[in-house]
Amino acid sequence: MDVVKQQHRRAAVMTTVAVLALVVAGCSTKTKSSTSSTASSTSHQSSSSVPLSTSQIKKNLDSRLISTREDRQASLTKTYRAAAKSSQYTVSNPYIKINPYKTSPLSALVTFKTKTAAKVTYTVMGKTSGTSLTNTVHGGYTTTHQVPVVGLYANYNNKVNLKVTTKNGQTTTQQVTLQTGTLPKYVRNATVTVKNVDKSKMSIGDNKLTLLNRTTKEPMAVDADGAVRWYSTNYSQHIFEQWSNGHIMTLTKKNNSSQVYNDLTEIDLLGRVYHEYSFSSKTGSSDSSTGSAAVANKKNTVSYSTLIHHDIIELPNHNLLATVSDGSKYKEDTMVEISHQTGKIVKVIDLKKLLPKSMWHNYKKGADGKIDWFHQNAIDYDKNDDSILISGRNQDMIMKLDYKTNKIKWIYSGKKQATWPKAYRDLILTPTKGTTITGGQHALYLLKDEHNNPASEDVLLYDNNTNVTNGDKTTSGKYSQAVQYHIDTKKMTIDQTWAWGKSLGKANFTDVIGYAERQSNGNTLVDFGFKDTGKQSNVIEVSKQGQQVWNMTIKNAASKAYVYRAYRMPFYDSAYVFDATK
């Protein structure tokens, strides 16, 4: 991501082991196609019910806007609204509520009034240099102050310094102490260690933490020392993206014991819920081997499946664009645009209708009985030409689509140009000498335009370097790395301009998951999320020259809660405003 992609853009009937296998099973399928790459028209339509119609996909997903969590929190918000309106709370005697929405224990709400309009800045004092977090409350000068405090230490008597400044520059200071509780087991038992730390060269600013978006259980954030400074008690999976208003879109469950992750919630770092989008989990066929719970009756067997997977972005109209499964025997090869106002699907993109039939029609089923021929694990929007970039792990390919027409703009793959149907050959990028072929890659997104050239673009991705169908067999499994590419759309060439990770060798090879994020100072945060076959996740911040300035390892990731993605993000964003009166 450029700084943080989020700003323009992670008990069942079956046994616990089976349920948790769902988390990574979708990221590790290596079954190869049993078909040859014979030519196929882009406008084909199967004689059977595949691909599904747009209306059938909408019916299968059954997306809708709900208010269950908002309603549940209504009484809490009412309490904080009353505190904001009360004149009894002053800066020297504020209203304080730790964990105000009962899901973010390392946060607090501090409320008070001042006689003169002012703005408030606070600092959560760190235990060492470079670990204090400072935020300014947004919303201008006012006499009512609702201060969302984030970044507290667990099991600690935190010192928080408040600074109140009027328009004429007069300041008042006040220190409050906030005592927090212990960490829950799935956070506490995930042992975090750091080394090679050079805080002066890290991209941490005044309020950035490293968000560890885990494959399951509680998402958590750590500071430069590796200390946990935020977590949510609500389990999440894969999706944890920051919206333009500073809120977070996360994929969660109806409750932590539910069978599947099929609820998208728009929250803030205090845990307040602003919107909820629910999806059907009933697909009509048994899917037990991926951890879905089959419920039998006299007539049929219904399975419960996670339909949303891997990634979601906010479009310019504030709608959601999510990677999903369509409810058929094929999975993770569809995208849907969801109205942020109604929760309904307003657009469907089925990649089976865009790519050669030879890629998907006879692709072998996985252990779950589903066909995971594409496995889309990343999506990004390019406002310059109203297009989207996507990554397909199981085809070892990345591509770009015109979002209005769904026409392919370019494709990069290890699949030789001559083996593509003729209708696609002009769309295939030609790599320059020394340019890496991606293998099982993750985390594709567009970098900031540094060339001011509409015919070129730069992208960053995490190359797992595992040959699934079209990867590089000669290097597969030897290393994983972050890679930057420059694409010339006039010449239809792709050139590797930067890469890091190869020097770490097989020790940091990750067969599944992983992420790479460009920082504001030019560094890159690289997440080797499945290092040593998942025994640890290793997140490294590295300079352009390849110098490590921070190296974090998380071990004992209980219940397979690996680091799916690692984001260096502000706690909180400059666009975020908390207001219990609204």
XYZ file of C-alpha atoms in Angstrom:
582
model
C 0.000 0.000 0.000
C 1.036 3.642 -0.490
C 1.236 4.655 3.191
C -1.868 2.604 3.994
C -4.021 1.139 1.269
C -7.001 1.288 3.533
C -6.987 5.059 3.411
C -7.783 5.206 -0.393
C -8.428 2.426 -0.238
C -8.308 -8.684 7.748
C -18.009 -23.701 17.846
C -19.451 -25.731 15.000
C -20.861 -29.232 14.463
C -17.494 -30.305 13.103
C -14.474 -30.641 15.346
C -12.447 -27.573 16.236
C -9.622 -28.703 14.005
C -11.912 -29.082 11.026
C -13.448 -25.659 11.548
C -10.086 -23.951 11.785
C -8.858 -25.774 8.699
C -11.254 -23.570 6.733
C -9.089 -20.572 7.445
C -6.092 -21.712 5.496
C -7.626 -24.375 3.288
C -8.854 -21.680 0.933
C -5.321 -20.313 0.634
C -3.429 -23.559 0.156
C -5.173 -25.462 -2.627
C -2.515 -26.676 -5.060
C -4.631 -28.987 -7.205
C -3.700 -28.439 -10.834
C -5.953 -28.371 -13.825
C -6.314 -31.681 -15.609
C -7.155 -29.988 -18.872
C -4.958 -28.702 -21.638
C -4.879 -25.030 -22.564
C -6.985 -25.391 -25.672
C -8.528 -22.259 -27.114
C -11.860 -21.033 -25.807
C -13.987 -18.029 -26.635
C -14.354 -15.257 -24.050
C -18.078 -15.232 -24.674
C -18.694 -18.936 -23.994
C -21.657 -20.081 -21.945
C -21.774 -23.568 -20.487
C -24.717 -25.711 -21.512
C -25.255 -26.503 -17.837
C -26.019 -24.007 -15.073
C -22.400 -22.910 -14.871
C -21.572 -20.080 -15.003
C -24.513 -19.034 -12.891
C -26.699 -16.145 -13.894
C -26.259 -12.813 -12.156
C -29.673 -13.156 -10.536
C -28.800 -16.606 -9.172
C -25.545 -15.344 -7.663
C -27.398 -12.477 -6.007
C -29.898 -14.972 -4.626
C -27.181 -17.315 -3.363
C -25.333 -14.566 -1.499
C -28.502 -12.869 -0.247
C -26.647 -9.767 0.932
C -28.497 -7.309 3.115
C -27.977 -4.428 5.475
C -28.855 -5.309 9.068
C -28.655 -3.497 12.412
C -28.287 -6.281 14.973
C -25.024 -5.044 16.451
C -25.971 -1.385 16.219
C -29.198 -2.098 18.091
C -27.260 -4.038 20.699
C -24.985 -1.037 21.247
C -27.748 1.565 21.291
C -27.973 1.792 25.075
C -24.214 2.313 25.344
C -24.263 5.117 22.809
C -27.187 6.678 24.655
C -25.101 6.741 27.837
C -22.189 8.426 26.059
C -24.539 10.906 24.416
C -25.822 11.911 27.822
C -22.262 12.348 29.089
C -21.448 14.581 26.125
C -24.449 16.801 26.853
C -23.808 17.031 30.578
C -22.034 20.085 31.936
C -20.802 18.247 35.042
C -17.764 16.802 33.278
C -14.718 19.050 32.919
C -11.127 18.503 31.808
C -10.148 18.134 35.469
C -13.087 15.797 36.138
C -13.881 14.012 32.846
C -16.255 11.146 32.153
C -14.092 8.085 31.404
C -15.147 4.715 30.060
C -12.553 2.063 29.261
C -13.579 -0.385 26.536
C -16.709 1.646 25.764
C -18.257 -0.817 23.310
C -17.073 -3.983 25.097
C -15.033 -5.304 22.165
C -11.906 -3.078 22.247
C -10.348 -3.425 25.716
C -7.300 -1.249 24.998
C -9.361 1.807 24.139
C -11.297 4.394 26.130
C -13.731 7.264 25.719
C -12.951 10.479 27.621
C -15.693 13.139 27.612
C -15.824 16.670 29.030
C -16.854 20.272 28.310
C -14.903 23.524 28.214
C -16.237 27.073 28.588
C -14.289 28.226 25.537
C -14.158 26.447 22.172
C -10.980 24.405 21.939
C -9.382 21.388 20.324
C -7.942 18.406 22.175
C -4.722 16.469 21.668
C -3.807 13.468 23.768
C -0.738 11.285 24.229
C -0.728 7.735 25.540
C 2.672 7.590 27.185
C 4.845 4.783 25.858
C 7.135 2.636 27.941
C 10.147 3.390 25.731
C 11.149 6.032 23.193
C 9.182 5.904 19.963
C 6.188 4.125 21.508
C 4.032 7.019 22.715
C 0.906 7.567 20.615
C -0.372 11.094 19.961
C -3.687 11.990 18.345
C -5.629 15.184 17.762
C -9.379 14.912 18.115
C -10.891 15.904 14.797
C -13.914 18.100 14.269
C -12.537 21.575 14.850
C -12.857 23.846 17.872
C -15.804 23.024 20.123
C -16.917 23.192 23.750
C -17.990 19.539 23.832
C -15.130 17.036 23.677
C -15.521 13.327 23.016
C -11.988 11.945 22.994
C -11.529 8.435 21.558
C -8.351 7.125 23.158
C -6.605 4.148 21.547
C -3.254 2.444 22.013
C -3.312 1.537 25.695
C -1.113 -1.189 27.150
C -2.781 -4.283 28.597
C -2.713 -4.984 32.339
C -1.182 -1.568 32.965
C -1.970 1.734 34.620
C -1.692 3.876 31.485
C -0.804 7.558 31.713
C -2.678 9.668 29.169
C -1.870 13.369 28.837
C -4.669 15.626 27.592
C -3.866 19.002 26.031
C -6.717 21.470 25.453
C -5.909 24.407 23.155
C -8.175 27.381 22.423
C -8.151 29.382 19.197
C -5.991 32.085 20.770
C -3.397 29.513 21.788
C -4.157 29.150 25.494
C -3.540 25.601 26.703
C -4.694 23.478 29.591
C -3.183 20.102 30.413
C -4.493 17.204 32.431
C -3.195 13.677 33.004
C -5.588 10.777 33.468
C -4.761 7.199 34.398
C -6.466 4.269 32.722
C -6.112 0.784 34.221
C -6.600 -2.060 31.727
C -7.033 -5.811 32.116
C -5.022 -8.792 30.922
C -4.899 -10.049 27.359
C -7.136 -12.939 26.263
C -5.424 -16.271 25.632
C -5.342 -16.139 21.830
C -3.531 -12.799 22.009
C -1.489 -13.476 25.144
C -0.204 -16.835 23.873
C 0.922 -15.428 20.534
C 4.501 -14.666 21.508
C 5.805 -11.500 19.829
C 9.524 -10.714 19.612
C 11.382 -7.997 17.719
C 14.946 -7.492 16.557
C 16.957 -5.263 14.206
C 14.935 -2.305 15.484
C 15.915 1.172 14.286
C 13.010 3.385 15.282
C 14.599 6.418 13.656
C 14.253 4.724 10.273
C 10.882 3.059 10.807
C 7.699 4.530 9.375
C 5.826 4.988 12.656
C 5.116 8.728 12.875
C 3.178 9.929 15.913
C 0.503 7.264 16.064
C 1.197 4.259 13.849
C 1.046 0.648 14.979
C 1.485 -2.589 13.050
C -1.918 -4.201 12.636
C -1.679 -7.979 12.493
C -4.655 -9.071 10.410
C -4.866 -12.715 11.396
C -6.465 -15.617 9.570
C -8.810 -16.115 12.508
C -9.357 -15.161 16.161
C -8.681 -11.619 17.401
C -6.980 -9.025 15.180
C -4.268 -7.192 17.132
C -1.778 -4.347 16.768
C 1.717 -3.970 18.195
C 4.136 -1.078 18.611
C 7.822 -0.897 17.666
C 8.705 -2.871 20.809
C 6.263 -5.620 19.879
C 3.911 -4.730 22.748
C 0.203 -5.274 22.075
C -1.549 -1.889 22.018
C -4.911 -2.794 20.485
C -7.040 -5.854 19.813
C -10.668 -6.723 19.211
C -12.487 -9.449 21.086
C -14.569 -10.108 17.962
C -12.972 -12.756 15.779
C -12.184 -11.679 12.232
C -10.865 -13.358 9.115
C -8.783 -11.961 6.249
C -10.544 -8.617 5.856
C -9.486 -5.588 7.889
C -9.526 -2.525 5.644
C -9.542 1.159 6.534
C -12.276 3.216 4.863
C -12.088 6.849 3.704
C -13.905 8.010 6.854
C -11.304 6.337 9.069
C -13.601 3.443 9.964
C -12.592 -0.186 9.561
C -14.375 -2.778 7.426
C -13.856 -6.215 8.918
C -15.169 -9.709 8.202
C -16.534 -11.341 11.316
C -19.096 -13.833 12.635
C -22.513 -13.358 14.157
C -20.742 -14.452 17.328
C -17.392 -16.084 17.998
C -18.898 -19.579 18.149
C -20.684 -19.274 14.805
C -19.728 -21.648 12.016
C -18.662 -19.195 9.334
C -17.430 -15.664 8.719
C -20.164 -14.003 6.677
C -20.788 -10.654 8.353
C -19.057 -7.474 7.209
C -19.034 -4.824 9.905
C -17.974 -1.195 9.617
C -16.499 -0.299 12.998
C -14.159 2.170 14.624
C -11.194 1.374 16.854
C -13.367 1.759 19.959
C -15.553 -1.065 18.657
C -18.571 1.035 17.734
C -20.541 -0.471 14.834
C -21.778 1.844 12.083
C -22.987 -0.577 9.403
C -23.447 -4.344 9.130
C -23.785 -6.415 5.982
C -24.933 -10.010 6.286
C -24.605 -12.808 3.723
C -26.251 -16.178 3.438
C -24.074 -19.112 4.461
C -26.379 -21.843 3.119
C -25.110 -23.260 -0.157
C -27.260 -26.379 -0.445
C -24.536 -29.027 -0.613
C -22.232 -30.704 1.852
C -18.910 -28.963 2.320
C -17.765 -30.535 5.553
C -14.138 -31.130 4.709
C -13.390 -27.400 4.709
C -14.865 -26.962 8.117
C -18.397 -26.111 7.025
C -21.030 -27.663 9.235
C -23.550 -29.904 7.513
C -27.042 -29.919 8.894
C -29.102 -32.883 7.746
C -32.816 -33.222 7.420
C -35.131 -35.697 5.709
C -34.924 -34.073 2.297
C -31.438 -32.741 1.871
C -28.191 -31.654 3.443
C -27.382 -27.982 3.795
C -23.834 -26.790 4.308
C -22.659 -23.533 5.795
C -19.854 -21.824 3.912
C -17.917 -18.599 4.127
C -18.873 -16.834 0.897
C -16.764 -13.691 1.344
C -13.054 -14.254 1.113
C -9.709 -12.483 1.109
C -10.279 -8.860 0.103
C -12.627 -5.891 -0.111
C -12.215 -2.288 -1.256
C -14.185 0.924 -1.052
C -15.174 2.313 -4.440
C -15.337 6.065 -5.132
C -19.127 5.956 -4.638
C -18.471 4.347 -1.210
C -19.926 1.029 -2.296
C -18.113 -2.166 -1.334
C -16.364 -4.382 -3.884
C -15.700 -7.803 -2.392
C -14.131 -11.055 -3.528
C -16.643 -13.862 -3.008
C -17.702 -17.370 -3.917
C -20.838 -17.531 -6.054
C -22.577 -20.396 -4.213
C -21.885 -22.981 -6.936
C -19.312 -25.769 -6.975
C -16.777 -23.148 -8.028
C -15.351 -20.847 -5.393
C -13.379 -17.620 -4.978
C -13.683 -16.519 -8.610
C -16.376 -13.839 -8.357
C -16.639 -10.197 -7.283
C -19.720 -8.304 -6.174
C -20.347 -4.605 -5.704
C -22.564 -3.996 -2.692
C -24.521 -0.806 -2.146
C -23.420 0.875 1.064
C -26.928 2.306 1.395
C -29.042 -0.826 0.921
C -26.641 -3.748 1.342
C -27.856 -5.211 -1.944
C -25.607 -6.447 -4.749
C -25.626 -4.002 -7.657
C -22.969 -5.619 -9.847
C -21.487 -9.085 -10.345
C -18.221 -10.003 -12.081
C -17.826 -13.737 -12.653
C -14.310 -14.524 -13.877
C -15.534 -17.747 -15.460
C -17.242 -15.531 -18.015
C -14.067 -13.546 -18.733
C -11.270 -16.111 -18.860
C -10.830 -19.198 -21.087
C -13.070 -22.145 -20.293
C -9.985 -24.341 -20.439
C -8.797 -22.748 -17.199
C -11.777 -23.709 -15.095
C -14.087 -26.234 -16.720
C -12.130 -29.392 -15.864
C -10.042 -28.053 -12.983
C -9.951 -30.727 -10.302
C -11.976 -30.447 -7.152
C -10.214 -29.839 -3.894
C -10.598 -31.841 -0.716
C -13.667 -29.756 0.115
C -15.466 -30.802 -3.048
C -15.192 -27.278 -4.468
C -13.327 -26.148 -7.579
C -10.820 -23.446 -6.682
C -9.393 -22.780 -10.140
C -8.645 -19.053 -9.725
C -8.545 -18.254 -6.006
C -8.789 -14.477 -6.142
C -6.929 -13.075 -3.156
C -6.485 -9.365 -3.943
C -8.339 -6.482 -5.514
C -7.479 -2.799 -5.983
C -9.121 0.109 -7.755
C -7.363 2.481 -10.174
C -9.161 5.815 -10.262
C -7.048 6.965 -13.215
C -8.936 4.767 -15.671
C -11.811 3.314 -13.617
C -10.321 -0.149 -13.566
C -9.505 -2.870 -11.062
C -6.408 -4.982 -10.502
C -6.835 -8.536 -9.295
C -4.668 -11.494 -8.324
C -5.492 -15.150 -9.002
C -3.305 -17.403 -6.874
C -4.168 -20.716 -8.505
C -3.440 -19.436 -12.005
C -0.242 -17.657 -10.916
C -1.516 -14.549 -12.664
C -2.394 -10.911 -12.154
C -4.632 -8.874 -14.408
C -6.428 -5.590 -14.911
C -10.076 -5.083 -15.892
C -12.020 -2.074 -17.096
C -14.571 -1.792 -14.295
C -17.323 -0.340 -16.461
C -17.107 -2.842 -19.314
C -15.385 -5.815 -17.579
C -12.986 -5.984 -20.529
C -9.490 -7.231 -19.774
C -6.772 -4.584 -20.140
C -3.739 -6.762 -19.498
C -2.672 -10.105 -18.051
C 0.651 -11.208 -16.583
C 1.213 -14.912 -16.141
C 3.796 -17.638 -16.500
C 1.437 -19.215 -19.009
C 3.145 -18.773 -22.379
C 1.488 -16.322 -24.742
C 1.231 -18.897 -27.529
C -0.821 -21.227 -25.301
C -3.534 -18.627 -24.743
C -6.559 -18.567 -27.079
C -5.972 -16.072 -29.875
C -8.527 -13.628 -28.476
C -6.291 -13.118 -25.410
C -2.806 -12.983 -26.870
C -2.676 -9.221 -27.395
C -3.529 -8.763 -23.722
C -0.525 -10.692 -22.393
C 2.320 -8.594 -20.956
C 5.841 -9.434 -22.077
C 8.385 -9.522 -19.221
C 11.749 -7.827 -19.593
C 14.920 -9.792 -18.934
C 15.236 -10.738 -15.262
C 11.583 -10.072 -14.422
C 10.149 -12.607 -11.982
C 7.220 -14.838 -12.888
C 4.768 -14.776 -10.023
C 3.780 -17.996 -8.269
C 0.813 -18.237 -5.900
C 1.128 -14.489 -5.304
C -0.868 -12.313 -2.882
C -1.486 -8.652 -2.119
C -1.450 -7.000 -5.548
C -2.143 -3.277 -5.500
C -1.336 -0.074 -7.361
C 1.401 2.248 -6.159
C 1.313 6.028 -6.385
C 2.042 7.318 -9.890
C 5.624 8.547 -9.848
C 6.041 8.879 -13.619
C 3.065 11.094 -14.537
C 2.559 8.834 -17.526
C -0.982 7.561 -18.207
C 0.481 4.672 -20.223
C 2.415 3.261 -17.275
C 1.683 2.012 -13.794
C 3.584 0.555 -10.879
C 2.303 -2.294 -8.735
C 3.520 -4.088 -5.641
C 2.744 -7.660 -4.612
C 3.889 -10.484 -2.400
C 5.246 -13.323 -4.508
C 4.962 -16.593 -2.586
C 6.959 -18.177 -5.426
C 5.119 -21.462 -5.386
C 4.241 -23.080 -8.691
C 0.515 -23.783 -8.668
C -0.269 -23.986 -12.387
C 1.912 -21.485 -14.265
C 4.672 -20.476 -11.858
C 8.416 -20.844 -12.205
C 9.202 -24.500 -11.518
C 12.947 -23.833 -11.291
C 12.667 -21.467 -8.300
C 9.399 -22.634 -6.729
C 9.718 -23.198 -2.993
C 13.191 -21.696 -2.684
C 12.194 -18.242 -1.398
C 9.336 -15.732 -1.181
C 9.640 -11.994 -1.759
C 7.993 -8.617 -2.189
C 8.160 -7.476 -5.823
C 7.523 -4.151 -7.540
C 6.694 -4.084 -11.250
C 6.516 -1.268 -13.786
C 3.964 -1.850 -16.546
C 4.045 -0.035 -19.895
C 0.592 -0.421 -21.405
C 1.649 0.963 -24.789
C 4.487 -1.499 -25.222
C 2.599 -4.141 -23.202
C 5.710 -4.923 -21.183
C 6.300 -5.571 -17.500
C 9.592 -4.792 -15.793
C 10.680 -5.804 -12.295
C 12.067 -2.650 -10.650
C 12.512 -3.749 -7.021
C 12.355 -6.939 -4.997
C 13.321 -8.093 -1.533
C 13.210 -11.413 0.290
C 15.159 -13.713 -1.995
C 18.291 -13.346 0.147
C 16.425 -14.861 3.106
C 16.101 -18.083 1.156
C 14.012 -21.105 2.030
C 13.824 -20.102 5.701
C 11.286 -17.415 4.776
C 9.490 -19.282 2.018
C 5.729 -19.233 2.556
C 3.523 -21.556 0.556
C 0.405 -19.564 1.446
C -0.616 -16.060 2.614
C 1.670 -13.021 2.851
C 1.654 -9.301 2.199
C 3.808 -6.355 1.158
C 3.000 -2.726 1.953
C 4.905 0.380 0.817
C 5.401 2.984 3.530
C 5.367 6.784 3.309
C 9.147 6.953 3.812
C 9.830 4.462 0.987
C 10.296 1.440 3.227
C 8.340 -1.743 2.616
C 6.629 -3.846 5.262
C 6.818 -7.505 4.230
C 4.700 -10.167 5.909
C 6.032 -13.719 5.619
C 2.819 -14.922 7.217
C 3.229 -18.692 6.921
C 6.928 -19.049 7.697
C 8.114 -22.518 8.680
C 4.785 -24.002 7.525
C 2.860 -21.766 9.866
C 4.875 -22.235 13.035
C 5.560 -18.518 12.923
C 4.759 -15.301 11.077
C 7.652 -12.964 10.326
C 7.006 -9.279 9.516
C 10.001 -7.224 8.374
C 10.248 -3.527 7.559
C 13.008 -3.001 4.999
C 14.437 0.083 3.302
C 14.762 0.570 -0.458
C 18.382 -0.499 -0.098
C 17.402 -3.741 1.637
C 18.312 -2.737 5.192
C 16.119 -4.258 7.887
C 14.880 -1.601 10.321
C 12.353 -3.794 12.142
C 11.936 -7.554 12.326
C 8.964 -8.970 14.226
C 8.159 -12.624 14.775
C 4.926 -14.005 16.188
C 5.034 -17.615 17.343
C 2.507 -19.949 18.917
C -0.281 -18.447 16.832
C -2.953 -20.434 18.642
C -5.651 -22.068 16.540
C -3.838 -21.258 13.309
C -4.242 -17.506 13.749
C -1.391 -16.663 11.376
C -0.686 -13.119 10.202
C -2.599 -13.047 6.931
C -1.611 -9.421 6.300
C 0.372 -6.837 8.258
C -0.534 -3.163 7.921
C 1.325 -0.183 9.328
C -1.626 2.063 10.035
C -2.457 5.165 12.073
C -4.331 4.674 15.335
C -6.373 6.643 14.309
C -6.806 8.165 10.846
C -7.114 11.930 10.301
C -10.605 11.513 8.797
C -12.038 9.788 11.859
C -14.482 11.580 14.152
C -16.275 10.015 17.100
C -19.622 11.594 17.983
C -22.083 9.804 20.252
C -24.669 12.533 19.617
C -25.106 11.321 16.032
